[in-house]
Each structure stands twice: as C-alpha cells, then as structure tokens.
mmCIF file of C-alpha atoms in Angstrom:
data_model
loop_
_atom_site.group_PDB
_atom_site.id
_atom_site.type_symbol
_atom_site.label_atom_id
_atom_site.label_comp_id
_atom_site.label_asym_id
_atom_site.label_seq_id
_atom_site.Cartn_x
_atom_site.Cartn_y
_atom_site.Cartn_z
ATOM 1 C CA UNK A 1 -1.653 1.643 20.770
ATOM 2 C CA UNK A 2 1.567 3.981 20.250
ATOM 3 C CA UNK A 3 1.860 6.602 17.623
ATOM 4 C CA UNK A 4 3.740 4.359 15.582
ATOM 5 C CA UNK A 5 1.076 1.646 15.565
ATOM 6 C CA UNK A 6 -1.733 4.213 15.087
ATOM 7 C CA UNK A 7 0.018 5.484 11.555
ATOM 8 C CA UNK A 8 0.144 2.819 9.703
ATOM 9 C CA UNK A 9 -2.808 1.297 11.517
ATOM 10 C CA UNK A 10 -4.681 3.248 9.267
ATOM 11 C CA UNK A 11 -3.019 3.002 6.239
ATOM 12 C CA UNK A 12 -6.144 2.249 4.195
ATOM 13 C CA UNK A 13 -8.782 3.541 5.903
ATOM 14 C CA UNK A 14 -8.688 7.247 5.434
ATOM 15 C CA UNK A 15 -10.353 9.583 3.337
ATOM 16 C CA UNK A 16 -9.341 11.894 0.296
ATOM 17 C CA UNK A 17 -8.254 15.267 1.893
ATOM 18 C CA UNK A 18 -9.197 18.658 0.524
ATOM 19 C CA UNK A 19 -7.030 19.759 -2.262
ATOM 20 C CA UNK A 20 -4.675 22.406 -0.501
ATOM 21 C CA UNK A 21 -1.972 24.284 -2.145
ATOM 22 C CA UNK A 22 0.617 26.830 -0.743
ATOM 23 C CA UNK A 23 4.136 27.977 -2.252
ATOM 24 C CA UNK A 24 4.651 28.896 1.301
ATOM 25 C CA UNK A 25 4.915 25.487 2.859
ATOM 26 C CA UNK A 26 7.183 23.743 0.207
ATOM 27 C CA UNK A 27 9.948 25.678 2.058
ATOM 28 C CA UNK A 28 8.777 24.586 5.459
ATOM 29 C CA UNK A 29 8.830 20.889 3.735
ATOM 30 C CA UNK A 30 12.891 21.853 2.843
ATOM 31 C CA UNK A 31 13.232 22.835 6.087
ATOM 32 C CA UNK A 32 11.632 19.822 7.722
ATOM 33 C CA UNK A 33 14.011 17.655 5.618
ATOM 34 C CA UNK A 34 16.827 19.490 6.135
ATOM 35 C CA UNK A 35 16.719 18.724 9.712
ATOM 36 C CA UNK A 36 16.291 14.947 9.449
ATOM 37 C CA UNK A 37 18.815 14.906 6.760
ATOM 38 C CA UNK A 38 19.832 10.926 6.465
ATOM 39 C CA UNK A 39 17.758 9.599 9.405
ATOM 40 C CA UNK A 40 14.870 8.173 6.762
ATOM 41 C CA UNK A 41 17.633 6.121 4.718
ATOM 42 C CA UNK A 42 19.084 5.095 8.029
ATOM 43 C CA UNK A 43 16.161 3.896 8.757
ATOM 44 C CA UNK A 44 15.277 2.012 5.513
ATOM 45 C CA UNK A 45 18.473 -0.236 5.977
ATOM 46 C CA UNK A 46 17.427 -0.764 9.290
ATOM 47 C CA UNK A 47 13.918 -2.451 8.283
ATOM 48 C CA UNK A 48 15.731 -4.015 5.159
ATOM 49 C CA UNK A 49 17.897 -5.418 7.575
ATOM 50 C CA UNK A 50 14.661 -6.330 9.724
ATOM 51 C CA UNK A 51 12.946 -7.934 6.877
ATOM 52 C CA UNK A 52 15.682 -10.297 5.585
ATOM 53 C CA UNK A 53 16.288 -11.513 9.504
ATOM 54 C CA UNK A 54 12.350 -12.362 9.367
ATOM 55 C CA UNK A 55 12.395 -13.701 5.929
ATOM 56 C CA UNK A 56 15.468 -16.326 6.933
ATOM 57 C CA UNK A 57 13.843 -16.912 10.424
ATOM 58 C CA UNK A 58 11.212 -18.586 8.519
ATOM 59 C CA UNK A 59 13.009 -20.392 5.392
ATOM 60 C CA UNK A 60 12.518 -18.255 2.917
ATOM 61 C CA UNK A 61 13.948 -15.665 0.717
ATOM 62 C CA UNK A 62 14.199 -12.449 0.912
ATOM 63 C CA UNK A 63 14.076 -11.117 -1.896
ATOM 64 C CA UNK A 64 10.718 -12.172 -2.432
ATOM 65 C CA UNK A 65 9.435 -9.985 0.006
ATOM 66 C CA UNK A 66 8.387 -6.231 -0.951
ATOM 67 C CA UNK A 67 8.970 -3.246 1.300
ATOM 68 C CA UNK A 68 6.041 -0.666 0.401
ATOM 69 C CA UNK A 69 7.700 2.658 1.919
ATOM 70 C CA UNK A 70 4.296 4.223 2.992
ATOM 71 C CA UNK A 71 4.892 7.709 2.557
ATOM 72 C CA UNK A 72 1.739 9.427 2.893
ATOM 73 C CA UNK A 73 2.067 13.380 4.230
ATOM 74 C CA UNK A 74 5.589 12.467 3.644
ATOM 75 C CA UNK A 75 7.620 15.822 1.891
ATOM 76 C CA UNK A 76 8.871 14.870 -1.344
ATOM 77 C CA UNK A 77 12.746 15.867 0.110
ATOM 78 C CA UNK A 78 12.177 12.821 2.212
ATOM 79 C CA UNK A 79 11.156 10.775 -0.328
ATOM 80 C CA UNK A 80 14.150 11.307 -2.607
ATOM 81 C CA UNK A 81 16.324 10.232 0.474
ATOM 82 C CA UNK A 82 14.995 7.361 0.548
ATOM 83 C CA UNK A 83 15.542 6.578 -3.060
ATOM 84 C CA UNK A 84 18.452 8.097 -3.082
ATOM 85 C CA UNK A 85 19.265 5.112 -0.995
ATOM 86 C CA UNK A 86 18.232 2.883 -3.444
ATOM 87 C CA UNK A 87 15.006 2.053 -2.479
ATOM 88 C CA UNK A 88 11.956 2.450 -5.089
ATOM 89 C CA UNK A 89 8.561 1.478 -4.316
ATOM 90 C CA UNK A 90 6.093 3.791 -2.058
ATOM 91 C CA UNK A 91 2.538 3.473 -0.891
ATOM 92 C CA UNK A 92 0.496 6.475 -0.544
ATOM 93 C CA UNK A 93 -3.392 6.815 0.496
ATOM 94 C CA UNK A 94 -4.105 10.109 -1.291
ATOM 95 C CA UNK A 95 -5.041 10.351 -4.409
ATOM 96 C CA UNK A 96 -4.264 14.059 -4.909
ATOM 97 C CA UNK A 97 -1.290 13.722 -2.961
ATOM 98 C CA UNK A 98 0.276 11.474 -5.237
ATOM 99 C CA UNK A 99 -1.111 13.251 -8.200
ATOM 100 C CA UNK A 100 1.263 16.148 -6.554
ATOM 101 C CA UNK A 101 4.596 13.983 -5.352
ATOM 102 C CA UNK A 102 4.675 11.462 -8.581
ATOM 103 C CA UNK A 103 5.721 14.263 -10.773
ATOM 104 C CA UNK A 104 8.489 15.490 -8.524
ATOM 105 C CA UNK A 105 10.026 12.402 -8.477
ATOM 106 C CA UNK A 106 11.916 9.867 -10.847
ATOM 107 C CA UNK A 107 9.844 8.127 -13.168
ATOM 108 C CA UNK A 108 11.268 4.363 -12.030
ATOM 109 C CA UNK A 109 9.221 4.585 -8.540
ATOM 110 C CA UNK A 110 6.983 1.844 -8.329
ATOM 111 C CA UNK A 111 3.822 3.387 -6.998
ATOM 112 C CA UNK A 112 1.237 1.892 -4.674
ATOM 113 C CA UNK A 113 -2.236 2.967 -3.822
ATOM 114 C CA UNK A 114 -2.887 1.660 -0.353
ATOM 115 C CA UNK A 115 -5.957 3.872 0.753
ATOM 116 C CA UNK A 116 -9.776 3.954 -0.290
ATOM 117 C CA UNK A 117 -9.902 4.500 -3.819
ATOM 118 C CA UNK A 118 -13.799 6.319 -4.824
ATOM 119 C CA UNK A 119 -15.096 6.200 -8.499
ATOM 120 C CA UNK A 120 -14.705 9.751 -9.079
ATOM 121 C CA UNK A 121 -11.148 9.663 -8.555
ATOM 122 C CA UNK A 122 -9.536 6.666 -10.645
ATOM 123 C CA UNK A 123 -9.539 8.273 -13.748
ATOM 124 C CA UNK A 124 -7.755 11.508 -12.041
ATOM 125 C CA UNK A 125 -5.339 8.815 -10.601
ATOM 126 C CA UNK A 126 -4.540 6.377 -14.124
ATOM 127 C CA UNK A 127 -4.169 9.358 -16.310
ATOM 128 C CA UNK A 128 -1.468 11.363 -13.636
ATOM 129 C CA UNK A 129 0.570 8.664 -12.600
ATOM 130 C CA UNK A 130 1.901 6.678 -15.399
ATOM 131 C CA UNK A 131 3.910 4.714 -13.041
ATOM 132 C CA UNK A 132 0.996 3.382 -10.735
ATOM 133 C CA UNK A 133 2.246 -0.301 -10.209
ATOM 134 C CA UNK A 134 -0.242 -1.623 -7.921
ATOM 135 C CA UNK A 135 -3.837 -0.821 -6.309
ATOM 136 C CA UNK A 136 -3.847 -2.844 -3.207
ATOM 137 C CA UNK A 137 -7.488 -1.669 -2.213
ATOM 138 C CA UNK A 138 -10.015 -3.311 -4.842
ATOM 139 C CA UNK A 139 -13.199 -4.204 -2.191
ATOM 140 C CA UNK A 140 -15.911 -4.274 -4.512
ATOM 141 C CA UNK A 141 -17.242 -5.038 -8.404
ATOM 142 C CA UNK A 142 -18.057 -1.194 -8.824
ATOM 143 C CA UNK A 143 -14.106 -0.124 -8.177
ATOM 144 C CA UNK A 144 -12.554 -3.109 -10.438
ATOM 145 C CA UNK A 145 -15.132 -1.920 -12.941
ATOM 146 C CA UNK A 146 -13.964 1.428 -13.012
ATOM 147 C CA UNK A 147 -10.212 0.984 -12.868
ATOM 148 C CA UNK A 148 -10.785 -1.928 -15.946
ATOM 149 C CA UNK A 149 -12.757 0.579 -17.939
ATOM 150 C CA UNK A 150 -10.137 3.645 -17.273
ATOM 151 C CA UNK A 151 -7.047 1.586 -17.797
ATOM 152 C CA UNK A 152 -8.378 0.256 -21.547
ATOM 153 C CA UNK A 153 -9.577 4.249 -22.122
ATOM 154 C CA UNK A 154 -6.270 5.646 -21.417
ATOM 155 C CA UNK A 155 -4.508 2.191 -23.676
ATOM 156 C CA UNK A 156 -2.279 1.531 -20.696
ATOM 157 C CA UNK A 157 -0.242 -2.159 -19.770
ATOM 158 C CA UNK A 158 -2.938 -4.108 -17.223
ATOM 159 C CA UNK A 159 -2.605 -2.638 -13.675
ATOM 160 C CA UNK A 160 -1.990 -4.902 -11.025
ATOM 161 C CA UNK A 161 -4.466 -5.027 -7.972
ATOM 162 C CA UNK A 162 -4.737 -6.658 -4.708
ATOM 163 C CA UNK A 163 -8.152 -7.839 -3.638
ATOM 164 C CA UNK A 164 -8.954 -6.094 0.229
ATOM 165 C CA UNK A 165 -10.551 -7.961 2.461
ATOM 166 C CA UNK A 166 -11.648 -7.042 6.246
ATOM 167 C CA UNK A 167 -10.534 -10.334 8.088
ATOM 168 C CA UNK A 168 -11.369 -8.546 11.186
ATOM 169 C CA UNK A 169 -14.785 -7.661 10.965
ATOM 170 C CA UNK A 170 -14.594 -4.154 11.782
ATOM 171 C CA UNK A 171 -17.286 -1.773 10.569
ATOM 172 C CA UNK A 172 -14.248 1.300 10.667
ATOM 173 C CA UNK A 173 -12.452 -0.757 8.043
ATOM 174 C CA UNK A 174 -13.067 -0.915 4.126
ATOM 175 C CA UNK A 175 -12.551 -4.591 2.192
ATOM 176 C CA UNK A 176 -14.682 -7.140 0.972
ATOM 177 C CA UNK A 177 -15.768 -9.373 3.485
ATOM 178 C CA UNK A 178 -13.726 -13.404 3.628
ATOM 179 C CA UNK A 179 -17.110 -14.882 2.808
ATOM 180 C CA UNK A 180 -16.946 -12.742 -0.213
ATOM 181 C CA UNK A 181 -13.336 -12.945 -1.307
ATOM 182 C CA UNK A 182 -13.959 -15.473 -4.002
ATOM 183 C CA UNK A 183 -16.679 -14.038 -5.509
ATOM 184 C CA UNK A 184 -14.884 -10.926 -6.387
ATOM 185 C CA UNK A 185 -11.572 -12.721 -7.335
ATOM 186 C CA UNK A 186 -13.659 -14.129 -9.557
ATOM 187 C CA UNK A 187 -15.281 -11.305 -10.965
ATOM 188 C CA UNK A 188 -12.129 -9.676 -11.394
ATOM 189 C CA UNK A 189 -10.279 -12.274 -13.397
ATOM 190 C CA UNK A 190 -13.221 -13.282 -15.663
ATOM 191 C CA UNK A 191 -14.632 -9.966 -16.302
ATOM 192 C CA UNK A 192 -11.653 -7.296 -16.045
ATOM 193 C CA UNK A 193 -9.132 -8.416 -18.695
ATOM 194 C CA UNK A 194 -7.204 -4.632 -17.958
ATOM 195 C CA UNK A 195 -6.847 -5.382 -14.116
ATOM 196 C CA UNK A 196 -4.112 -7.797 -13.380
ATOM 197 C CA UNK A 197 -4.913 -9.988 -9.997
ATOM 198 C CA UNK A 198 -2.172 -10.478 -7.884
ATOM 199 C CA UNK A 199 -3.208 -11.475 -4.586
ATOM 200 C CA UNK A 200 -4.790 -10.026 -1.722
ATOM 201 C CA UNK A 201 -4.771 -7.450 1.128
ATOM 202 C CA UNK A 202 -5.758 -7.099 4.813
ATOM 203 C CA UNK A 203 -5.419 -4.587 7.482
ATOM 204 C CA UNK A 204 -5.509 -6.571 10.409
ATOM 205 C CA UNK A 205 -6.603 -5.181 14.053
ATOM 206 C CA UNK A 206 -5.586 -2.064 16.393
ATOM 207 C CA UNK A 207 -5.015 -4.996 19.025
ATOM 208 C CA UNK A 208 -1.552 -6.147 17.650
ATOM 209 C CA UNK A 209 -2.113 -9.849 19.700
ATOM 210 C CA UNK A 210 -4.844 -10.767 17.244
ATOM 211 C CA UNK A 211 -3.178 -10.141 14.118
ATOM 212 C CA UNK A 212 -2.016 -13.611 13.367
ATOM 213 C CA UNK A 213 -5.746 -14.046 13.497
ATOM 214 C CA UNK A 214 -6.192 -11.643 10.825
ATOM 215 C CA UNK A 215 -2.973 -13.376 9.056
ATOM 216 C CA UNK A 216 -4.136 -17.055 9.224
ATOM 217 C CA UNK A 217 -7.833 -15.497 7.592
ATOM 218 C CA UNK A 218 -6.149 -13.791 4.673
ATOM 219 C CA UNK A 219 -3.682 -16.763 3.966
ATOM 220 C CA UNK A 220 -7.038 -19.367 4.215
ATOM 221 C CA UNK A 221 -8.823 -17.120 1.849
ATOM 222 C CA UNK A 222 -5.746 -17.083 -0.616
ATOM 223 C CA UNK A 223 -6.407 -20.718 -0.214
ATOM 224 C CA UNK A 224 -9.892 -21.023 -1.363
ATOM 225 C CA UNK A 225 -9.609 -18.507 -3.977
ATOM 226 C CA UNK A 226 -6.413 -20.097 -5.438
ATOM 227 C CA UNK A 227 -7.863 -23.444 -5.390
ATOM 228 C CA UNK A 228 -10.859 -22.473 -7.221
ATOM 229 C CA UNK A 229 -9.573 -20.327 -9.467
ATOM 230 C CA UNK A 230 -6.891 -22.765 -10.698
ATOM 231 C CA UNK A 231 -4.039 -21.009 -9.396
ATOM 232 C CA UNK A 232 -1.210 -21.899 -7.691
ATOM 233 C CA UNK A 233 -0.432 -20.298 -4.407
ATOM 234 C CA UNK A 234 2.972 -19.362 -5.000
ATOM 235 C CA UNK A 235 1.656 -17.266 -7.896
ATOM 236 C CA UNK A 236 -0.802 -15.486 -5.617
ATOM 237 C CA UNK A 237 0.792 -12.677 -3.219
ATOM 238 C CA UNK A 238 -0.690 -11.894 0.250
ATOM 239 C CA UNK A 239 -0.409 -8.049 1.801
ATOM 240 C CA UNK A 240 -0.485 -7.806 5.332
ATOM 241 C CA UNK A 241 1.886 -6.388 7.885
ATOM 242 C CA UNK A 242 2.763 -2.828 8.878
ATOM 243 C CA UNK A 243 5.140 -0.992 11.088
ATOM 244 C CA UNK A 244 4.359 -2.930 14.262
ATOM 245 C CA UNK A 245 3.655 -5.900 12.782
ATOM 246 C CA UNK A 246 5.682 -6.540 9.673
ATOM 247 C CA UNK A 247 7.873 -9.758 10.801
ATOM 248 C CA UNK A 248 5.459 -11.655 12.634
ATOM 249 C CA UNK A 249 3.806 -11.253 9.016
ATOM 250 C CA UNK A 250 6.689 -12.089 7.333
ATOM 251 C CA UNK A 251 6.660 -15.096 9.000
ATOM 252 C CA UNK A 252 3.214 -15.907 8.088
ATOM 253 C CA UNK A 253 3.630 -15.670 4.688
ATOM 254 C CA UNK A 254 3.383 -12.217 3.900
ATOM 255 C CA UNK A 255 5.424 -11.399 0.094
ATOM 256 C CA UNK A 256 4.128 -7.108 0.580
ATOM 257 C CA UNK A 257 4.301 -5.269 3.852
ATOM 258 C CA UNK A 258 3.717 -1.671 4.236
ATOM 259 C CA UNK A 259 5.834 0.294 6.398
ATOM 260 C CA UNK A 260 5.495 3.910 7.174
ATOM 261 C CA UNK A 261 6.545 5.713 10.224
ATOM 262 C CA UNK A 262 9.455 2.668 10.814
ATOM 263 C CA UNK A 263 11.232 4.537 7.862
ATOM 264 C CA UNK A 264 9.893 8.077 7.925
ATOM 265 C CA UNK A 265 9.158 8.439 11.566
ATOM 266 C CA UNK A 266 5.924 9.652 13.023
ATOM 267 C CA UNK A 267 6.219 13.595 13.149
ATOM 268 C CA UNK A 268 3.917 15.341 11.437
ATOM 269 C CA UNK A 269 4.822 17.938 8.535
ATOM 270 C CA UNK A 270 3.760 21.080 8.611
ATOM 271 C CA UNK A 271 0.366 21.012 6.439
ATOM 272 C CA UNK A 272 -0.191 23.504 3.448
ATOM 273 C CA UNK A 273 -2.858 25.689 3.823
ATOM 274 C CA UNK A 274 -5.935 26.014 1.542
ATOM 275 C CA UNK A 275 -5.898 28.820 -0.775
#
C-alpha cells in the first residue's frame, strides 16, 4: 500500500496521543505552510472536481455528497487555506488535537470526529468544541451512552453520529460488528434521545480490491437497519471511502467520504515536543 493509502487507511483506528505543547514549533508549522502556500486549496478543487465526475458517473447529485477534509497532524495555516477556499467541514482523530485547532479557527467549520473516541474523553471533547457536527465512530452502547448523557449535561442541540461497523473483520480495526449493527441502531434511537442517528460508517480493507466488499456490507446493513427501524434509506447516510478509494465509493452509494492526504498531502509536520 502507498503512503497515501496508508494515511487515511487509518483514519479511525489510532489512538489519543500524549498532550504535547511547544511555542517553538507553531513557527515551524508557519514555516511548513509557508512553503506549500496554495497547493492544499489546489488540491481541494481537484477532489471537488473528482467527486462531482463520480457522483454524475453514477446518476446522482453531487451535492449530496460530503467531502470530510481529514486534517489530522494537519497545521492550522493549512487548514485556513483550505477554508479560505471555501471549503468547511474537517475530520480529525484526536481529541486533544482538535481541542487545540477548533479554537484557532472560524466558528462555521463543521467538525468531524473520525477516530476512536474513549469515555474519558467525550466530555473534554462536547464542552471544547461547540461546533462538533458529527461523531462518525459510535461502536458500542457504553460510547452512545456517554456522548447522550454529556450532550443533555452541557444543554447542547442533539449531536449527530454515525454508527461504525468493521465490515472487514479485522481484529486491528474498531466498529461494531454487521451482525450487530441493528442492535445498536436500535439502542441508539430508542434510548439516546440527545444523539441524532444518521447513518453509518466503515473503514474498509488495506487491500484496496476488496473494498467494494466492504461497500456492498455497509450498504446491506443500512438495509436491514433501515427496514427495521422504519426508516427510509434515503434518510439514512453511509460513510465509506477515503483517499484511494473515494469514487469507487461514490459510486456505491457513499453520501460522506473522508479524504486526507488527497488534499493535504502526505508529509509529515514537524511534531511539538513535550514539555
């Protein structure tokens, strides 16, 4: 798998990093963004451009497709470029990394947390980032119970969440299994009346051949769970596709794909260092 694949690969599957701060390396981060100056929006309209081409390909509209700019270890210079250029919803997988960016940057961003979300750290999340639009990752009744209880604590609107699920079976990945999809939709929409459902979410494979394996699984769950639930398809949105993978999902049926190092490129920033 390339470097590109191998980001966003593992967009929800890593782990909380140590809180790090430096005043040193915010002018490192100037620097880095300095030197890429306009490449990231370039790069945006590019997989806009992308997106709508795979959205007519298969009959259907393009607007009704979200682009989640995944900007995880992502300066915040390079994330105002890419609003600048109009664009306004980002994924990260940090919780204290967005805790740090959301402040730094307009309050209209539509945030998205993509990566493992533990107990300890919703309420941290829900109180910092007013603007949290979406938790894609809800794998379990202990999370949805969590975010429900925080969300009616702190008196915000209902947060919208996407239901996880590991359609491919891997022990390295995080979601609920498909066999357990509609239990937890249930539990979700019966017993969390301050979590919003809106669909659900899958990861896919490192071995890019067998994703529309992955795709057809998600879509058949949406299937089951709409049809039990009472809901109507249309209503319910799946998340799946990433860099390497985003139009074939498109073309599946995808309405939410996640695209990081497409926009923002695959070089790493230099890291601040712990205190």
């Amino acid at each position: 798998m390339n470097t590109r694949e191998a980001e966003d690969q593992h967009t929800s599957q890593s782990t909380e990093p140590a809180d790090q701060s430096s005043s040193s390396s915010q002018g490192l981060e100037m620097a880095a963004a300095s030197a890429t100056d306009g490449v990231a929006a370039a790069a945006l309209r590019s997989v806009l451009q992308r997106v709508k081409q795979a959205a007519e390909r298969s009959g259907r509209v393009p607007d009704r497709i979200r682009l989640v700019a995944v900007s995880k270890t992502k300066p915040v210079p390079i994330l105002r470029q890419v609003y600048d250029a109009g664009h306004r919803c980002f994924g990260e997988n940090y919780v204290q990394e967005l805790i740090e960016k959301a402040p730094q940057l307009p309050e209209d961003i539509q945030w998205h947390f993509i990566g493992n979300l533990q107990s300890n750290k919703v309420k941290p999340l829900l109180t910092a980032v007013p603007n949290l639009a979406m938790v894609e990752t809800v794998d379990d009744e202990k999370i949805a119970n969590n975010l429900n209880r925080v969300v009616g604590n702190i008196g915000r609107k209902p947060l919208k969440v996407f239901i996880q699920v590991n359609t491919s079976g891997e022990e390295s990945k995080f979601g609920v299994e498909p066999a357990g999809c509609l239990d937890l939709a249930k539990h979700v929409t019966r017993n969390c009346p301050n979590l919003e459902f809106c669909g659900l979410m899958t990861i896919g494979m490192p071995d890019y051949t067998s994703t529309p394996e992955n795709f057809k699984t998600l879509a058949n769950c949406r299937s089951d769970v709409c049809k039990a639930l009472g809901i109507a398809e249309e209503q319910t949105e799946l998340s799946m596709g990433m860099s390497g993978d985003f139009e074939l999902a498109i073309e599946m049926g995808s309405t939410n794909v996640r695209v990081g190092s497409t926009i923002f490129g695959a070089r790493e920033y230099p890291k601040k260092q712990t205190a």
